[in-house]
Amino acid sequence: DIQMTQSPSSLSTSVGDRVTITCRASQSISSYLNWYQQKPGKAPKLLIYAASSLQSGVPSRFSGSGSGTDFTLTISSLQPEDFATYYCQQSYSTPFTFGPGTKVDIK
Amino acid sequence: EVQLVQSGAEVKKPGESLKISCKGSGYSFASYWIGWVRQMPGKGLEWMGIIYPGDSDTRYSPSFQGQVTISADKSISTAYLQWSSLKASDTAMYYCARQGYCSGGTCYVLFDYWGQGTLVTVSS
């Protein structure tokens, strides 16, 4: 199985800040990487697919980059509704494993 | 509108069996993989497996192989996740999600639509 790691595991930040979350795969996964946002008590929501493609309806302040083993999710200017947990997922080979998550909360 | 509607919360005892469901609407159910994702209390997302309702092709995570059974009935646009003998450690929220999106001749593996989740509590 491909193992996914994320850093940091949590971060405290403020509205308007730029936020960067890193995801690393245990082997090369090309650009087969998705990002999801999950708020408490809710199902996850797809933000980014294929490492850098923005899902329809997702604000442009979210962006993704990377290929191979190292990826980043960037929120250019954090909004109040962005406080949530973010997960990466590799879609290179089954099982399509998720990262452990990064919780973004209010400083 | 694409929707996945899951069955309601369940409270079971260890050793009991259970089958939860996920009904799709608003799209061609047989033509998209459906996946199941576990989220234990306070924990992250775990990919359990997927099924293609068109031909019932199924893939499991090694972590869940033999522990659960994924099935689907395309005639009623419903996927299932079942246990033959529940354990306390099966207590979790379970989500179904539609896997796959195609655009311009390219298909992507992703979960674009999710059910609302089914909470399974196993306790004596």
mmCIF file with all atom_site columns, N, CA, C and O in Angstrom, chain A residues 32 49, chain B residues 32 100-109:
data_model
loop_
_atom_site.group_PDB
_atom_site.id
_atom_site.type_symbol
_atom_site.label_atom_id
_atom_site.label_alt_id
_atom_site.label_comp_id
_atom_site.label_asym_id
_atom_site.label_entity_id
_atom_site.label_seq_id
_atom_site.pdbx_PDB_ins_code
_atom_site.Cartn_x
_atom_site.Cartn_y
_atom_site.Cartn_z
_atom_site.occupancy
_atom_site.B_iso_or_equiv
_atom_site.pdbx_formal_charge
_atom_site.auth_seq_id
_atom_site.auth_comp_id
_atom_site.auth_asym_id
_atom_site.auth_atom_id
_atom_site.pdbx_PDB_model_num
ATOM 1  N N  . TYR A 1 32  ? -1.526  11.948 -9.203  1.00 0.00 ? 32  TYR A N  1
ATOM 2  C CA . TYR A 1 32  ? -2.761  11.304 -8.759  1.00 0.00 ? 32  TYR A CA 1
ATOM 3  C C  . TYR A 1 32  ? -3.025  11.601 -7.288  1.00 0.00 ? 32  TYR A C  1
ATOM 4  O O  . TYR A 1 32  ? -2.916  10.725 -6.406  1.00 0.00 ? 32  TYR A O  1
ATOM 5  N N  . TYR A 1 49  ? -8.418  17.988 -7.378  1.00 0.00 ? 49  TYR A N  1
ATOM 6  C CA . TYR A 1 49  ? -8.122  16.663 -7.897  1.00 0.00 ? 49  TYR A CA 1
ATOM 7  C C  . TYR A 1 49  ? -6.975  16.761 -8.901  1.00 0.00 ? 49  TYR A C  1
ATOM 8  O O  . TYR A 1 49  ? -6.667  17.858 -9.386  1.00 0.00 ? 49  TYR A O  1
ATOM 9  N N  . TYR B 2 32  ? -20.739 4.284  -12.402 1.00 0.00 ? 32  TYR B N  1
ATOM 10 C CA . TYR B 2 32  ? -19.736 4.903  -11.539 1.00 0.00 ? 32  TYR B CA 1
ATOM 11 C C  . TYR B 2 32  ? -19.420 3.967  -10.370 1.00 0.00 ? 32  TYR B C  1
ATOM 12 O O  . TYR B 2 32  ? -20.323 3.393  -9.761  1.00 0.00 ? 32  TYR B O  1
ATOM 13 N N  . GLY B 2 100 ? -15.200 8.845  -9.279  1.00 0.00 ? 100 GLY B N  1
ATOM 14 C CA . GLY B 2 100 ? -14.966 8.969  -10.703 1.00 0.00 ? 100 GLY B CA 1
ATOM 15 C C  . GLY B 2 100 ? -15.584 10.197 -11.318 1.00 0.00 ? 100 GLY B C  1
ATOM 16 O O  . GLY B 2 100 ? -16.681 10.613 -10.957 1.00 0.00 ? 100 GLY B O  1
ATOM 17 N N  . TYR B 2 101 ? -14.860 10.757 -12.201 1.00 0.00 ? 101 TYR B N  1
ATOM 18 C CA . TYR B 2 101 ? -15.303 11.935 -12.934 1.00 0.00 ? 101 TYR B CA 1
ATOM 19 C C  . TYR B 2 101 ? -14.537 11.943 -14.243 1.00 0.00 ? 101 TYR B C  1
ATOM 20 O O  . TYR B 2 101 ? -13.327 11.730 -14.245 1.00 0.00 ? 101 TYR B O  1
ATOM 21 N N  . CYS B 2 102 ? -15.265 12.121 -15.343 1.00 0.00 ? 102 CYS B N  1
ATOM 22 C CA . CYS B 2 102 ? -14.626 12.138 -16.654 1.00 0.00 ? 102 CYS B CA 1
ATOM 23 C C  . CYS B 2 102 ? -14.887 13.460 -17.333 1.00 0.00 ? 102 CYS B C  1
ATOM 24 O O  . CYS B 2 102 ? -16.012 13.978 -17.295 1.00 0.00 ? 102 CYS B O  1
ATOM 25 N N  . SER B 2 103 ? -13.852 14.006 -17.945 1.00 0.00 ? 103 SER B N  1
ATOM 26 C CA . SER B 2 103 ? -13.984 15.260 -18.671 1.00 0.00 ? 103 SER B CA 1
ATOM 27 C C  . SER B 2 103 ? -13.002 15.273 -19.828 1.00 0.00 ? 103 SER B C  1
ATOM 28 O O  . SER B 2 103 ? -11.814 14.973 -19.641 1.00 0.00 ? 103 SER B O  1
ATOM 29 N N  . GLY B 2 104 ? -13.497 15.603 -20.991 1.00 0.00 ? 104 GLY B N  1
ATOM 30 C CA . GLY B 2 104 ? -12.619 15.706 -22.148 1.00 0.00 ? 104 GLY B CA 1
ATOM 31 C C  . GLY B 2 104 ? -11.858 14.436 -22.455 1.00 0.00 ? 104 GLY B C  1
ATOM 32 O O  . GLY B 2 104 ? -10.713 14.490 -22.903 1.00 0.00 ? 104 GLY B O  1
ATOM 33 N N  . GLY B 2 105 ? -12.476 13.302 -22.215 1.00 0.00 ? 105 GLY B N  1
ATOM 34 C CA . GLY B 2 105 ? -11.838 12.036 -22.525 1.00 0.00 ? 105 GLY B CA 1
ATOM 35 C C  . GLY B 2 105 ? -10.905 11.522 -21.452 1.00 0.00 ? 105 GLY B C  1
ATOM 36 O O  . GLY B 2 105 ? -10.319 10.446 -21.587 1.00 0.00 ? 105 GLY B O  1
ATOM 37 N N  . THR B 2 106 ? -10.743 12.286 -20.375 1.00 0.00 ? 106 THR B N  1
ATOM 38 C CA . THR B 2 106 ? -9.890  11.854 -19.262 1.00 0.00 ? 106 THR B CA 1
ATOM 39 C C  . THR B 2 106 ? -10.762 11.558 -18.055 1.00 0.00 ? 106 THR B C  1
ATOM 40 O O  . THR B 2 106 ? -11.650 12.344 -17.727 1.00 0.00 ? 106 THR B O  1
ATOM 41 N N  . CYS B 2 107 ? -10.516 10.439 -17.425 1.00 0.00 ? 107 CYS B N  1
ATOM 42 C CA . CYS B 2 107 ? -11.270 10.077 -16.219 1.00 0.00 ? 107 CYS B CA 1
ATOM 43 C C  . CYS B 2 107 ? -10.365 10.164 -14.997 1.00 0.00 ? 107 CYS B C  1
ATOM 44 O O  . CYS B 2 107 ? -9.195  9.779  -15.052 1.00 0.00 ? 107 CYS B O  1
ATOM 45 N N  . TYR B 2 108 ? -10.914 10.670 -13.926 1.00 0.00 ? 108 TYR B N  1
ATOM 46 C CA . TYR B 2 108 ? -10.169 10.900 -12.703 1.00 0.00 ? 108 TYR B CA 1
ATOM 47 C C  . TYR B 2 108 ? -10.747 10.043 -11.579 1.00 0.00 ? 108 TYR B C  1
ATOM 48 O O  . TYR B 2 108 ? -11.964 9.865  -11.479 1.00 0.00 ? 108 TYR B O  1
ATOM 49 N N  . VAL B 2 109 ? -9.873  9.542  -10.747 1.00 0.00 ? 109 VAL B N  1
ATOM 50 C CA . VAL B 2 109 ? -10.300 8.782  -9.573  1.00 0.00 ? 109 VAL B CA 1
ATOM 51 C C  . VAL B 2 109 ? -10.407 9.753  -8.417  1.00 0.00 ? 109 VAL B C  1
ATOM 52 O O  . VAL B 2 109 ? -9.400  10.296 -7.946  1.00 0.00 ? 109 VAL B O  1
#
